[in-house]
XYZ file of C-alpha atoms in Angstrom:
409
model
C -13.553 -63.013 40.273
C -13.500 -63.960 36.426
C -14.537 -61.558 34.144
C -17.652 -62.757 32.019
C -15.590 -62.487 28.909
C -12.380 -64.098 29.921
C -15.007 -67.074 31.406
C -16.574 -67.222 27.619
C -12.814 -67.874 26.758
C -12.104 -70.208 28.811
C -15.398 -72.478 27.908
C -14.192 -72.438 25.050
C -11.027 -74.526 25.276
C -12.392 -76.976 27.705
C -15.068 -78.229 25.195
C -14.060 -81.423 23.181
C -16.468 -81.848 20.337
C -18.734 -85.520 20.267
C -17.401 -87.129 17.326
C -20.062 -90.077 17.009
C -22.660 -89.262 14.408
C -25.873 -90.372 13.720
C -28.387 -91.362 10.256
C -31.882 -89.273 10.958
C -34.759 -88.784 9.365
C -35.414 -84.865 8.146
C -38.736 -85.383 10.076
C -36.454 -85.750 13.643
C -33.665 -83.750 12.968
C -34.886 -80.273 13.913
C -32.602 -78.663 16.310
C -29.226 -81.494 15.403
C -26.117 -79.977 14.387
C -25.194 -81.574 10.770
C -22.353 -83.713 11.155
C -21.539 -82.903 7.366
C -21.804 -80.986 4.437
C -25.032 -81.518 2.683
C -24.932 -80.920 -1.093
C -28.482 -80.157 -3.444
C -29.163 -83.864 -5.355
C -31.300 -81.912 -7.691
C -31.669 -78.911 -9.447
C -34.279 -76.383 -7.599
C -36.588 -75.745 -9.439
C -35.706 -78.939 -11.185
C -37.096 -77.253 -14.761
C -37.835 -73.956 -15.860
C -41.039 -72.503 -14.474
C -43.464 -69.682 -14.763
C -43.707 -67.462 -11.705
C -46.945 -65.909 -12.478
C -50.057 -67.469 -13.733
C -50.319 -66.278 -17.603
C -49.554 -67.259 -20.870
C -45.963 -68.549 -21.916
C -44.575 -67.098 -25.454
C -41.744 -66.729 -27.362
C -40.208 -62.914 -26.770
C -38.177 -62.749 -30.070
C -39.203 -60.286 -32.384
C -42.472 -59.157 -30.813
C -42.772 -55.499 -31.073
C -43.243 -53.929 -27.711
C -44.605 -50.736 -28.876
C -47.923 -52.422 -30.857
C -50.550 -54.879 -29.219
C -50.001 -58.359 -29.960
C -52.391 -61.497 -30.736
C -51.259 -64.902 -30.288
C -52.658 -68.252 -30.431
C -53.585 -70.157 -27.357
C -52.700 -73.872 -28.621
C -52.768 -75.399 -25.076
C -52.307 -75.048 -21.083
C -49.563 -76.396 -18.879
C -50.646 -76.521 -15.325
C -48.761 -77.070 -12.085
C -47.571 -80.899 -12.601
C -49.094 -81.302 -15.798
C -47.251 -79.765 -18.811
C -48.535 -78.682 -22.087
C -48.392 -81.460 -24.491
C -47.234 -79.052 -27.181
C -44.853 -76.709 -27.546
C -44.423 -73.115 -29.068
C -43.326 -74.303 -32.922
C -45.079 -71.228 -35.061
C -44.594 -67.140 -34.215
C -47.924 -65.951 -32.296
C -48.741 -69.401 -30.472
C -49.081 -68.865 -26.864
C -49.593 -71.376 -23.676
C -51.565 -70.703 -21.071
C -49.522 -71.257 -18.094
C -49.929 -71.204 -14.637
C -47.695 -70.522 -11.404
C -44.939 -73.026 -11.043
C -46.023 -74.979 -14.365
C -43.071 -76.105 -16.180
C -42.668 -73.781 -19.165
C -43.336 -75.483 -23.086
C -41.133 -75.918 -25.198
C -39.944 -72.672 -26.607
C -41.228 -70.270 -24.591
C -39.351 -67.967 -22.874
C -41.338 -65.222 -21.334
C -44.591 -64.873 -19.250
C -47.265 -62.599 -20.007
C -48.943 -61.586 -16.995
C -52.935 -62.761 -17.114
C -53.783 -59.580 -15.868
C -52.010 -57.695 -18.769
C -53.845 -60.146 -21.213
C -57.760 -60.284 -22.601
C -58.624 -63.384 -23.478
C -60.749 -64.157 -26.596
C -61.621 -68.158 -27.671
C -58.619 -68.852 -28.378
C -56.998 -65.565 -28.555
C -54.979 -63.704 -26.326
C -54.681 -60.119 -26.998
C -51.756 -58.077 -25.133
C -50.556 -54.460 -25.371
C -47.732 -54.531 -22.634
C -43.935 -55.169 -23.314
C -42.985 -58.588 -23.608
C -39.395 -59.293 -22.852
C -37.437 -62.669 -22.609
C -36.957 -64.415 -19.021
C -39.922 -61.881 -17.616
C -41.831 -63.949 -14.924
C -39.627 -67.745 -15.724
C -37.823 -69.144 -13.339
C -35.027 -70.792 -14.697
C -33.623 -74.337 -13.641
C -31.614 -74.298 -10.667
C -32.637 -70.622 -9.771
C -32.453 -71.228 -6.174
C -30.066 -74.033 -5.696
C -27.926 -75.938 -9.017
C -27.311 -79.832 -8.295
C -24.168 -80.210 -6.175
C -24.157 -76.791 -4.761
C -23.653 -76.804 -0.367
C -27.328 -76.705 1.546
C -25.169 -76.097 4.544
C -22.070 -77.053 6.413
C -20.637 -78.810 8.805
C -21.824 -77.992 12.135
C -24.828 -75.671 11.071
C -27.648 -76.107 13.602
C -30.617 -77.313 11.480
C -33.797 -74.741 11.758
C -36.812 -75.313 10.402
C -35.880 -73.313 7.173
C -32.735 -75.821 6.068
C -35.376 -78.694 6.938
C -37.583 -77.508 4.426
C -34.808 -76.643 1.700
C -33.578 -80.452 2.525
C -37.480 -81.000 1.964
C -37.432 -79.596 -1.402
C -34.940 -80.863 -2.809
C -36.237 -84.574 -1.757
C -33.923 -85.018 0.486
C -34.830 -88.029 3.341
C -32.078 -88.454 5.697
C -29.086 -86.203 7.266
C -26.123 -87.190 9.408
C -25.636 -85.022 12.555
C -24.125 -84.850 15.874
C -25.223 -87.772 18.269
C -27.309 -85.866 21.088
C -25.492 -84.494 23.488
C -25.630 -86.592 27.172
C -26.660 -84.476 30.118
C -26.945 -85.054 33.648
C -28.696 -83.175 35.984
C -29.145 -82.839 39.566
C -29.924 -80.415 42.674
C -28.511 -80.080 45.835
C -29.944 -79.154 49.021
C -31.518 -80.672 52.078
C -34.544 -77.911 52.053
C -35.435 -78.965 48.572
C -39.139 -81.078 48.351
C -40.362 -82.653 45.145
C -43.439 -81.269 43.714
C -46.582 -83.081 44.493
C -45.336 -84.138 48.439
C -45.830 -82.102 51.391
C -43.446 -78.675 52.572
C -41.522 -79.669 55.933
C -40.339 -77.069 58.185
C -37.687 -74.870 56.442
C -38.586 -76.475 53.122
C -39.390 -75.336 49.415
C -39.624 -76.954 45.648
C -37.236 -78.025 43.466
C -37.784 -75.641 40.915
C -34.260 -75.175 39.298
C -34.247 -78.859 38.212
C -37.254 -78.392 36.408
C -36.071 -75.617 34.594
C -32.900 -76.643 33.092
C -34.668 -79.727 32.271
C -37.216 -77.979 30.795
C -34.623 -75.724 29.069
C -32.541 -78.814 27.912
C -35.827 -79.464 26.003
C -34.879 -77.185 23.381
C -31.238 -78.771 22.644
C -30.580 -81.750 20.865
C -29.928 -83.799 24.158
C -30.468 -86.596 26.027
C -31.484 -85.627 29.583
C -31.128 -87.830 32.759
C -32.492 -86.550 35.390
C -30.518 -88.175 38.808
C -33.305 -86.006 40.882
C -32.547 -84.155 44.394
C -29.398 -85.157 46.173
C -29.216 -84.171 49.940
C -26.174 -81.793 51.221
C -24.148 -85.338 52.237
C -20.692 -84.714 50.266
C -20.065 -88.744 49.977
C -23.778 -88.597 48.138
C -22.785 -85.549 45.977
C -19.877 -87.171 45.374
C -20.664 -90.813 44.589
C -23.570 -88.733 42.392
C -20.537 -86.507 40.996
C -18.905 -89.888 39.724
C -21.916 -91.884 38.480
C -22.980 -88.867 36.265
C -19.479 -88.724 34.951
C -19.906 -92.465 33.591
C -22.333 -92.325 31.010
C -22.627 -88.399 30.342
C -20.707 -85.360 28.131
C -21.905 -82.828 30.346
C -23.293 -82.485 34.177
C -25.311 -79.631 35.302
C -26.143 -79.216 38.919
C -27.553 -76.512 41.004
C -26.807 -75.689 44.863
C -23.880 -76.293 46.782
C -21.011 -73.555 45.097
C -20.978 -70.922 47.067
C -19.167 -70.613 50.541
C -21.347 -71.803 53.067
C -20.909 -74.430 55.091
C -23.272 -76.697 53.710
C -21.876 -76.168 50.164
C -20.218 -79.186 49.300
C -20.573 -79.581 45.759
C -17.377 -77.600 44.726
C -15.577 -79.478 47.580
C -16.759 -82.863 45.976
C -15.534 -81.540 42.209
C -12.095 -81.210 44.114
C -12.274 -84.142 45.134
C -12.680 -86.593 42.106
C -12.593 -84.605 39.803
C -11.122 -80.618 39.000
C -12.537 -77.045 38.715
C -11.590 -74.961 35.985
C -12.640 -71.876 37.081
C -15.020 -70.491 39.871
C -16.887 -67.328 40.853
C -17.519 -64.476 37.899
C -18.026 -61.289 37.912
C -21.417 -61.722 36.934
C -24.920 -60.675 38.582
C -27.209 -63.114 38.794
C -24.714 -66.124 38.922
C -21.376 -65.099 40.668
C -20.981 -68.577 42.348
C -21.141 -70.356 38.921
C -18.087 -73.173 39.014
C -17.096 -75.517 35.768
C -14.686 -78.184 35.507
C -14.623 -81.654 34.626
C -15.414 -84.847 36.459
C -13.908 -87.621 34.268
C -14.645 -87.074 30.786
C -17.339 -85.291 31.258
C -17.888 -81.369 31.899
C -19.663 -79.838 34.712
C -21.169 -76.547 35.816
C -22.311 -76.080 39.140
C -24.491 -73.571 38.816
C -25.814 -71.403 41.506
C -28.730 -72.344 44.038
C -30.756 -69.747 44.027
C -33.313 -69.606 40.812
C -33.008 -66.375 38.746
C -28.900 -67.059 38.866
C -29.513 -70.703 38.263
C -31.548 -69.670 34.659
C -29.319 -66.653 33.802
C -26.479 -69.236 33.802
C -27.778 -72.018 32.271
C -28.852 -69.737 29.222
C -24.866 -67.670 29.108
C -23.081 -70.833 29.163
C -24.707 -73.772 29.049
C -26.623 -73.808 26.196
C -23.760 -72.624 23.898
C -21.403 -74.990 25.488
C -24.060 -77.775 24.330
C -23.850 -76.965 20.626
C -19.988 -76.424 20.777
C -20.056 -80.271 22.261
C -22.049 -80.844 18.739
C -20.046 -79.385 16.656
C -21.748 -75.962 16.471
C -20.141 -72.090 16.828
C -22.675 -70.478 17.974
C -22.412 -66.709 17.614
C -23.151 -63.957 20.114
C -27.132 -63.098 20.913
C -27.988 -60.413 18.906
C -27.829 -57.333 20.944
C -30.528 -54.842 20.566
C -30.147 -50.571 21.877
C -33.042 -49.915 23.554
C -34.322 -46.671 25.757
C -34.708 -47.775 29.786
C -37.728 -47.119 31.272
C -37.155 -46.596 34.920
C -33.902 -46.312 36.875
C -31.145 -48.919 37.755
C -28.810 -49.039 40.583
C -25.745 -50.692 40.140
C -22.286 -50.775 40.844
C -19.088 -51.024 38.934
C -17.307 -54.467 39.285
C -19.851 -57.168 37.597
C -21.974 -57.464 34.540
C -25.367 -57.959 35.184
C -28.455 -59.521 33.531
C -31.736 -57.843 34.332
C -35.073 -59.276 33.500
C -36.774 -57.217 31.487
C -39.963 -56.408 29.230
C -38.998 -55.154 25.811
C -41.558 -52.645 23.674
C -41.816 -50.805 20.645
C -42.839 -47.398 21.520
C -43.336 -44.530 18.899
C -41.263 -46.399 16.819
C -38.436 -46.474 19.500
C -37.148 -49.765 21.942
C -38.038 -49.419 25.465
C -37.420 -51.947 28.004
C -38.698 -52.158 31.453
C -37.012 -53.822 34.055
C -39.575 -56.488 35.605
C -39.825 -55.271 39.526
C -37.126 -56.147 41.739
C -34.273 -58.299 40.626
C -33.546 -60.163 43.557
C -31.816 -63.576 42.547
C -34.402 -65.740 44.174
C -37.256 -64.067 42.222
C -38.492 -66.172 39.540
C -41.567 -63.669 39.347
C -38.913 -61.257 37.041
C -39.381 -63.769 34.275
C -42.788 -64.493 34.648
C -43.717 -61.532 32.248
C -39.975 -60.955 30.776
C -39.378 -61.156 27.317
C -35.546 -59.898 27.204
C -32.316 -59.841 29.759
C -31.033 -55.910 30.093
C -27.103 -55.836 30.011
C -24.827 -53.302 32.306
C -21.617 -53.767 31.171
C -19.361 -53.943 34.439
C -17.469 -50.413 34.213
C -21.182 -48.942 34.730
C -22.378 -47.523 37.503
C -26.296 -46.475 37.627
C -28.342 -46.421 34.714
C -30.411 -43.433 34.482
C -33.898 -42.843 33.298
C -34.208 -42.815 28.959
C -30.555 -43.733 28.897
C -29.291 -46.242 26.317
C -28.619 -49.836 27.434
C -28.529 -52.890 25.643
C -30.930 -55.886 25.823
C -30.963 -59.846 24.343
C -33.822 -61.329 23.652
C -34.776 -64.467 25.612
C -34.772 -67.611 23.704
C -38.468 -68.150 23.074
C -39.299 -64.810 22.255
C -37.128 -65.084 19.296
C -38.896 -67.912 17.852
C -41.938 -65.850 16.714
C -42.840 -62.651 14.513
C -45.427 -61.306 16.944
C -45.385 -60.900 20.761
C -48.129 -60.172 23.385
């Protein structure tokens, strides 16, 4: 068997990057992979501009031991500047929070460290240049890098792109993807169970999982265990898509013909890893496009998809992704396992006295797609591990969606 590692490796030089690019709106590129640098049009701010609501003044030669009057001789509000600007010692502007600053002001006096009086403002605190301005280009100058090549775009570049007034971006054309399952007990949902029969539910997942990429899905539904079907499947798939994710039909049964079918028109890479849930997971390449044959049952079928999958899908795109972040956290409970493979538990992660715990969710058999009903991170033991003892250390990744919000339930 392949150790997980030397598997990651692997990946890594079978993946040729999608070259074609694509024009997109800001609006629809959330989750694309910029295909190039992008570069600030503007300055941000584009002029200098209070940070506090106050009154804008000139800081040279005030004496910051004595109270100070000034002037008010006008206001400049957010979008509307002052009309005039500071020409004579002791004028002030009233100013307000992300107002461009008048003419010849270059400090901020905080409202709340002012009394107002008609049209005099009265101060006894220090008053120092650049307090409370933010100067022209203080958080990006014109021509300065947004981001590079290859950076998947969040949410938070979107709105930087945003504020700088930027429209379009080039990225990555989606990635195409097609999937399948394998397996003459499978039923579509919404028909009737026959003897011996259950759900497609791995299909479903990735699919559902794919949702989160920047892909194009095609779903070629349920294909019986018939190797000339896998195979003619195998080869249609390999036509029109970068990558082709099945489940079912790699391990060493007798009905297992999906492997066998690789072999034939195609080639594996690699098979089998030293991995628990997922041992049986195969990759190679059916034309030009990749494949992973991931494993039947459900819980293996998820905990692949998510280790090498996914990444694989922004490496076609153009994107490194880095490791998850890995987290120490205190186990509640024991584990039994045995030196040989890593494994991937299902677990719920909590803060506890200001300490991680995580508690593996019930029994981890691979077919159990309870363990993620209520899971909110996998538990890693490394493979040189044996059992994993009550309050002992281990370490846990979060699961994808419970890293896309501050608070969890």
């Amino acid at each position: 068997m392949l150790n997980v590692d030397l598997a990651f490796l692997k990946l890594g030089d079978l993946v040729r990057r999608v070259n074609e690019t694509e024009r997109v709106s800001i609006d629809d590129a959330i989750g694309r992979i910029a295909a190039e640098s992008v570069e600030a049009p503007i300055d941000l701010p584009p002029f200098d501009a209070s940070a506090m609501d106050g009154y804008a003044v000139d800081a040279a030669g005030l004496d910051h031991s004595s109270q100070k009057r000034f002037a008010v001789i006008d206001e400049s509000l957010a979008g509307r500047p002052a009309a005039s600007s500071l020409s004579a010692p002791g004028d002030a502007i009233r100013v307000f929070t992300g107002a461009a600053m008048p003419d010849g002001a270059n400090a901020v006096v905080l409202q709340e460290d002012a009394v107002r009086r008609g049209t005099t403002m009265i101060t006894g605190a220090p008053v120092r240049r650049d307090q409370h301005v933010r100067h022209r280009g203080h958080d990006v100058r014109r021509g300065s890098g947004l981001c590079c090549s290859g950076t998947r775009l969040s949410h938070f570049h979107l709105s930087w792109f945003a504020a700088c007034g930027i429209e379009e971006v080039t990225v990555s054309r989606r990635i195409r993807v097609g999937v399948f399952s394998t397996g003459d007990e499978l039923a579509e949902r919404g028909t009737r169970l026959g003897a011996g029969q259950i759900y497609d539910s791995n299909r479903f997942a990735i699919t559902s999982l794919l949702r989160e990429k920047a892909v194009e899905t095609f779903d070629m539904g349920c294909i019986p265990d018939h190797p000339d079907m896998i195979a003619n499947s195998l080869g249609k798939a390999s036509r029109n898509n970068d990558l082709i994710v099945t489940s079912g039909g790699v391990s060493v049964g007798d009905a297992d013909y999906v492997k066998e079918a690789v072999d034939r028109i195609g080639r594996i890479e690699f098979w089998r890893i030293a991995l628990k849930p997922g041992k049986p997971l195969a990759v190679g390449r059916v034309g030009n496009a990749l494949f992973f044959g991931l494993p039947g049952n459900p819980v293996s079928a998820i905990v692949t998809y998510l280790l090498f999958v996914a990444p694989t899908i922004d490496r076609l795109g153009g994107h490194e992704p880095t490791p998850p972040l890995a987290l120490a956290a205190t186990l509640n409970g024991r584990v039994r396992h045995s030196a040989g493979r890593r494994e991937y538990l299902r677990g719920t992660l909590q803060s506890s006295n200001g300490q991680l715990v995580v508690t593996p969710t019930g029994d981890q058999g691979s077919n159990r797609l309870a363990t993620f009903a209520g899971a909110n991170c996998l538990v890693v033991v490394n493979e040189d591990r044996q059992d994993v003892e009550d309050g002992e250390s281990v370490e846990v990744i979060l699961l994808p969606d419970e890293s896309a919000h501050l608070m969890r339930g």
